[in-house]
Amino acid sequence: MKLTPKGQATRQRIIEGAAEYLRGNSPGSVTLDDVGAVTRTSKGQIFHYFPDGKEGLLLAVARYEADGVLTDQEPHLSALDSWESWTAWRDSVVARYRAQGRHCPLGALMDQMSGSPGTAEVITELLGQWQRAIRAGVVSMQGSGQVRADLDPDRTAAAFVAGIQGGVQVLRATGRSDQLEASFDLLIDYLRRA
């Protein structure tokens, strides 16, 4: 759908409002009335910008939140070429999740849309992009001789993604970042020794 700049701004405001609502303490099962109330838009406007209704809106929110996960890790994620850059990336990710506490936007959205094939695709693509960026960092470190050449960059990157996500889930449940920090520290230490 081709939108005017004003239409694009309205659509984005609806997405951001829905995302903020989903990050709340107890959003329950979000309705279009809820989104309309927090974004000051009518149901007609919501359906104008999201013809598929709630599922289309939540899919747009999933894309928005997924983009944010990677954007929030920059410029570090794209420049994992020294031990200092790996530490800076680690610190920025831990700080981001600590600040969010139990309110992980992507986790809240996954809770809302469990079983939706569109959201599963968005999450799969996000995790794939994230893993490829970490893999590029491992390969860069191998190229400069800082990491052993026979280390499998794909498996290592997959371990980072799994460790981070596991740590985030524990943080969501307990409010503590200890496991997230431990995962990062052990994996970076593994890289240093490889």
mmCIF file of C-alpha atoms in Angstrom:
data_model
loop_
_atom_site.group_PDB
_atom_site.id
_atom_site.type_symbol
_atom_site.label_atom_id
_atom_site.label_comp_id
_atom_site.label_asym_id
_atom_site.label_seq_id
_atom_site.Cartn_x
_atom_site.Cartn_y
_atom_site.Cartn_z
ATOM 1 C CA MET A 1 0.000 0.000 0.000
ATOM 2 C CA LYS A 2 1.398 3.393 -1.037
ATOM 3 C CA LEU A 3 1.112 5.914 1.791
ATOM 4 C CA THR A 4 1.588 9.651 1.998
ATOM 5 C CA PRO A 5 4.198 10.901 4.476
ATOM 6 C CA LYS A 6 1.343 11.707 6.891
ATOM 7 C CA GLY A 7 -0.087 8.198 6.402
ATOM 8 C CA GLN A 8 3.331 6.639 7.007
ATOM 9 C CA ALA A 9 3.676 8.661 10.210
ATOM 10 C CA THR A 10 0.232 7.548 11.406
ATOM 11 C CA ARG A 11 0.968 3.903 10.607
ATOM 12 C CA GLN A 12 4.302 4.133 12.452
ATOM 13 C CA ARG A 13 2.610 5.808 15.449
ATOM 14 C CA ILE A 14 0.158 2.902 15.630
ATOM 15 C CA ILE A 15 2.997 0.353 15.465
ATOM 16 C CA GLU A 16 5.032 2.131 18.143
ATOM 17 C CA GLY A 17 1.989 2.579 20.389
ATOM 18 C CA ALA A 18 1.087 -1.095 20.097
ATOM 19 C CA ALA A 19 4.704 -2.045 20.809
ATOM 20 C CA GLU A 20 4.798 0.141 23.907
ATOM 21 C CA TYR A 21 1.511 -1.311 25.114
ATOM 22 C CA LEU A 22 2.843 -4.852 24.666
ATOM 23 C CA ARG A 23 5.881 -3.970 26.779
ATOM 24 C CA GLY A 24 3.641 -3.137 29.755
ATOM 25 C CA ASN A 25 3.637 -5.108 32.964
ATOM 26 C CA SER A 26 0.589 -7.165 32.109
ATOM 27 C CA PRO A 27 -0.727 -6.465 28.621
ATOM 28 C CA GLY A 28 -2.911 -9.574 28.582
ATOM 29 C CA SER A 29 -4.403 -10.263 25.206
ATOM 30 C CA VAL A 30 -4.131 -7.017 23.273
ATOM 31 C CA THR A 31 -7.221 -5.909 21.363
ATOM 32 C CA LEU A 32 -7.641 -3.354 18.604
ATOM 33 C CA ASP A 33 -9.648 -1.277 21.085
ATOM 34 C CA ASP A 34 -6.596 -1.252 23.379
ATOM 35 C CA VAL A 35 -4.360 -0.140 20.523
ATOM 36 C CA GLY A 36 -6.877 2.489 19.466
ATOM 37 C CA ALA A 37 -7.005 3.878 22.998
ATOM 38 C CA VAL A 38 -3.229 4.148 23.430
ATOM 39 C CA THR A 39 -2.623 5.530 19.926
ATOM 40 C CA ARG A 40 -5.751 7.710 19.761
ATOM 41 C CA THR A 41 -6.857 6.114 16.526
ATOM 42 C CA SER A 42 -10.157 4.608 15.489
ATOM 43 C CA LYS A 43 -10.683 0.997 14.520
ATOM 44 C CA GLY A 44 -11.334 2.243 10.994
ATOM 45 C CA GLN A 45 -7.890 3.865 10.887
ATOM 46 C CA ILE A 46 -6.270 0.714 12.231
ATOM 47 C CA PHE A 47 -7.966 -1.406 9.567
ATOM 48 C CA HIS A 48 -7.000 1.165 6.925
ATOM 49 C CA TYR A 49 -3.308 0.719 7.742
ATOM 50 C CA PHE A 50 -3.560 -2.940 8.735
ATOM 51 C CA PRO A 51 -6.230 -4.596 6.543
ATOM 52 C CA ASP A 52 -5.508 -7.978 8.174
ATOM 53 C CA GLY A 53 -6.562 -6.524 11.521
ATOM 54 C CA LYS A 54 -4.868 -7.565 14.737
ATOM 55 C CA GLU A 55 -2.652 -10.203 13.117
ATOM 56 C CA GLY A 56 -1.367 -7.735 10.517
ATOM 57 C CA LEU A 57 -0.715 -5.113 13.178
ATOM 58 C CA LEU A 58 1.101 -7.531 15.469
ATOM 59 C CA LEU A 59 3.184 -8.757 12.548
ATOM 60 C CA ALA A 60 4.218 -5.146 11.833
ATOM 61 C CA VAL A 61 5.062 -4.744 15.527
ATOM 62 C CA ALA A 62 7.128 -7.945 15.383
ATOM 63 C CA ARG A 63 9.153 -6.527 12.480
ATOM 64 C CA TYR A 64 9.593 -3.229 14.321
ATOM 65 C CA GLU A 65 10.788 -4.941 17.503
ATOM 66 C CA ALA A 66 13.047 -7.350 15.598
ATOM 67 C CA ASP A 67 14.716 -4.439 13.808
ATOM 68 C CA GLY A 68 15.210 -2.776 17.175
ATOM 69 C CA VAL A 69 16.982 -5.802 18.637
ATOM 70 C CA LEU A 70 19.740 -5.564 16.016
ATOM 71 C CA THR A 71 19.806 -1.766 15.748
ATOM 72 C CA ASP A 72 20.286 -1.456 19.515
ATOM 73 C CA GLN A 73 23.484 -3.516 19.249
ATOM 74 C CA GLU A 74 25.147 -1.174 16.780
ATOM 75 C CA PRO A 75 27.769 -0.018 16.083
ATOM 76 C CA HIS A 76 29.298 -2.912 18.016
ATOM 77 C CA LEU A 77 27.625 -5.875 16.296
ATOM 78 C CA SER A 78 28.926 -4.884 12.860
ATOM 79 C CA ALA A 79 32.484 -4.365 14.075
ATOM 80 C CA LEU A 80 33.439 -7.448 16.086
ATOM 81 C CA ASP A 81 37.073 -7.329 14.995
ATOM 82 C CA SER A 82 38.975 -6.917 18.281
ATOM 83 C CA TRP A 83 38.651 -8.070 21.871
ATOM 84 C CA GLU A 84 37.704 -4.516 22.812
ATOM 85 C CA SER A 85 34.833 -4.566 20.308
ATOM 86 C CA TRP A 86 33.549 -7.909 21.628
ATOM 87 C CA THR A 87 33.611 -6.512 25.182
ATOM 88 C CA ALA A 88 31.859 -3.298 24.089
ATOM 89 C CA TRP A 89 29.179 -5.369 22.329
ATOM 90 C CA ARG A 90 28.725 -7.552 25.408
ATOM 91 C CA ASP A 91 28.427 -4.514 27.662
ATOM 92 C CA SER A 92 25.881 -2.798 25.391
ATOM 93 C CA VAL A 93 23.683 -5.903 25.114
ATOM 94 C CA VAL A 94 23.772 -6.556 28.867
ATOM 95 C CA ALA A 95 22.977 -2.877 29.581
ATOM 96 C CA ARG A 96 20.057 -2.936 27.146
ATOM 97 C CA TYR A 97 18.486 -6.019 28.683
ATOM 98 C CA ARG A 98 19.170 -4.831 32.221
ATOM 99 C CA ALA A 99 17.361 -1.576 31.412
ATOM 100 C CA GLN A 100 14.406 -3.513 29.969
ATOM 101 C CA GLY A 101 14.325 -5.837 32.941
ATOM 102 C CA ARG A 102 11.465 -8.268 32.681
ATOM 103 C CA HIS A 103 9.913 -6.340 29.785
ATOM 104 C CA CYS A 104 11.641 -7.745 26.718
ATOM 105 C CA PRO A 105 9.672 -6.362 23.749
ATOM 106 C CA LEU A 106 10.301 -9.339 21.523
ATOM 107 C CA GLY A 107 9.446 -11.774 24.304
ATOM 108 C CA ALA A 108 6.167 -9.968 25.010
ATOM 109 C CA LEU A 109 5.284 -10.094 21.345
ATOM 110 C CA MET A 110 6.139 -13.781 21.070
ATOM 111 C CA ASP A 111 3.852 -14.397 24.058
ATOM 112 C CA GLN A 112 1.022 -12.543 22.295
ATOM 113 C CA MET A 113 1.465 -14.248 18.931
ATOM 114 C CA SER A 114 2.478 -17.770 19.805
ATOM 115 C CA GLY A 115 1.573 -19.999 16.899
ATOM 116 C CA SER A 116 1.318 -17.232 14.304
ATOM 117 C CA PRO A 117 3.313 -18.273 11.213
ATOM 118 C CA GLY A 118 4.107 -14.676 10.245
ATOM 119 C CA THR A 119 5.716 -13.912 13.587
ATOM 120 C CA ALA A 120 7.672 -17.163 13.505
ATOM 121 C CA GLU A 121 9.152 -16.054 10.175
ATOM 122 C CA VAL A 122 10.114 -12.650 11.611
ATOM 123 C CA ILE A 123 11.761 -14.264 14.645
ATOM 124 C CA THR A 124 13.562 -16.817 12.473
ATOM 125 C CA GLU A 125 14.890 -14.059 10.215
ATOM 126 C CA LEU A 126 15.985 -11.963 13.201
ATOM 127 C CA LEU A 127 17.872 -14.868 14.750
ATOM 128 C CA GLY A 128 19.445 -15.655 11.368
ATOM 129 C CA GLN A 129 20.634 -12.068 10.874
ATOM 130 C CA TRP A 130 21.955 -11.953 14.418
ATOM 131 C CA GLN A 131 23.828 -15.227 13.994
ATOM 132 C CA ARG A 132 25.299 -14.103 10.649
ATOM 133 C CA ALA A 133 26.571 -10.859 12.211
ATOM 134 C CA ILE A 134 28.247 -12.736 15.070
ATOM 135 C CA ARG A 135 29.649 -15.275 12.594
ATOM 136 C CA ALA A 136 31.191 -12.404 10.602
ATOM 137 C CA GLY A 137 32.872 -11.241 13.812
ATOM 138 C CA VAL A 138 34.295 -14.701 14.488
ATOM 139 C CA VAL A 139 35.567 -14.932 10.893
ATOM 140 C CA SER A 140 37.126 -11.473 11.212
ATOM 141 C CA MET A 141 38.934 -12.553 14.374
ATOM 142 C CA GLN A 142 40.106 -15.713 12.609
ATOM 143 C CA GLY A 143 41.377 -13.631 9.689
ATOM 144 C CA SER A 144 43.495 -11.490 12.010
ATOM 145 C CA GLY A 145 44.848 -14.564 13.803
ATOM 146 C CA GLN A 146 43.145 -13.735 17.120
ATOM 147 C CA VAL A 147 40.953 -16.856 17.021
ATOM 148 C CA ARG A 148 41.943 -20.343 15.918
ATOM 149 C CA ALA A 149 41.290 -20.928 12.208
ATOM 150 C CA ASP A 150 39.653 -24.340 12.683
ATOM 151 C CA LEU A 151 36.973 -23.038 15.061
ATOM 152 C CA ASP A 152 33.504 -23.452 13.519
ATOM 153 C CA PRO A 153 32.145 -19.881 13.206
ATOM 154 C CA ASP A 154 28.559 -21.038 12.587
ATOM 155 C CA ARG A 155 28.350 -23.164 15.727
ATOM 156 C CA THR A 156 30.088 -20.487 17.768
ATOM 157 C CA ALA A 157 27.655 -17.814 16.562
ATOM 158 C CA ALA A 158 24.723 -20.149 17.245
ATOM 159 C CA ALA A 159 26.010 -20.661 20.799
ATOM 160 C CA PHE A 160 26.157 -16.891 21.337
ATOM 161 C CA VAL A 161 22.568 -16.423 20.138
ATOM 162 C CA ALA A 162 21.336 -19.320 22.282
ATOM 163 C CA GLY A 163 23.294 -18.118 25.317
ATOM 164 C CA ILE A 164 21.995 -14.577 25.009
ATOM 165 C CA GLN A 165 18.405 -15.664 24.499
ATOM 166 C CA GLY A 166 18.596 -18.136 27.375
ATOM 167 C CA GLY A 167 20.026 -15.441 29.629
ATOM 168 C CA VAL A 168 17.289 -13.034 28.556
ATOM 169 C CA GLN A 169 14.575 -15.592 29.369
ATOM 170 C CA VAL A 170 16.038 -16.104 32.846
ATOM 171 C CA LEU A 171 16.211 -12.318 33.275
ATOM 172 C CA ARG A 172 12.532 -12.049 32.267
ATOM 173 C CA ALA A 173 11.633 -14.644 34.873
ATOM 174 C CA THR A 174 13.831 -13.420 37.732
ATOM 175 C CA GLY A 175 14.774 -9.820 36.964
ATOM 176 C CA ARG A 176 18.461 -10.762 37.290
ATOM 177 C CA SER A 177 21.092 -10.590 34.535
ATOM 178 C CA ASP A 178 23.623 -12.975 36.120
ATOM 179 C CA GLN A 179 23.025 -15.817 33.646
ATOM 180 C CA LEU A 180 23.113 -13.476 30.649
ATOM 181 C CA GLU A 181 26.440 -12.048 31.803
ATOM 182 C CA ALA A 182 27.835 -15.513 32.550
ATOM 183 C CA SER A 183 26.887 -16.774 29.072
ATOM 184 C CA PHE A 184 28.564 -13.837 27.399
ATOM 185 C CA ASP A 185 31.682 -14.021 29.554
ATOM 186 C CA LEU A 186 32.160 -17.763 29.089
ATOM 187 C CA LEU A 187 31.632 -17.579 25.317
ATOM 188 C CA ILE A 188 34.026 -14.652 24.878
ATOM 189 C CA ASP A 189 36.544 -16.470 27.090
ATOM 190 C CA TYR A 190 36.079 -19.563 24.877
ATOM 191 C CA LEU A 191 36.841 -17.441 21.807
ATOM 192 C CA ARG A 192 39.967 -15.976 23.429
ATOM 193 C CA ARG A 193 41.301 -19.456 24.150
ATOM 194 C CA ALA A 194 40.369 -20.870 20.755
#
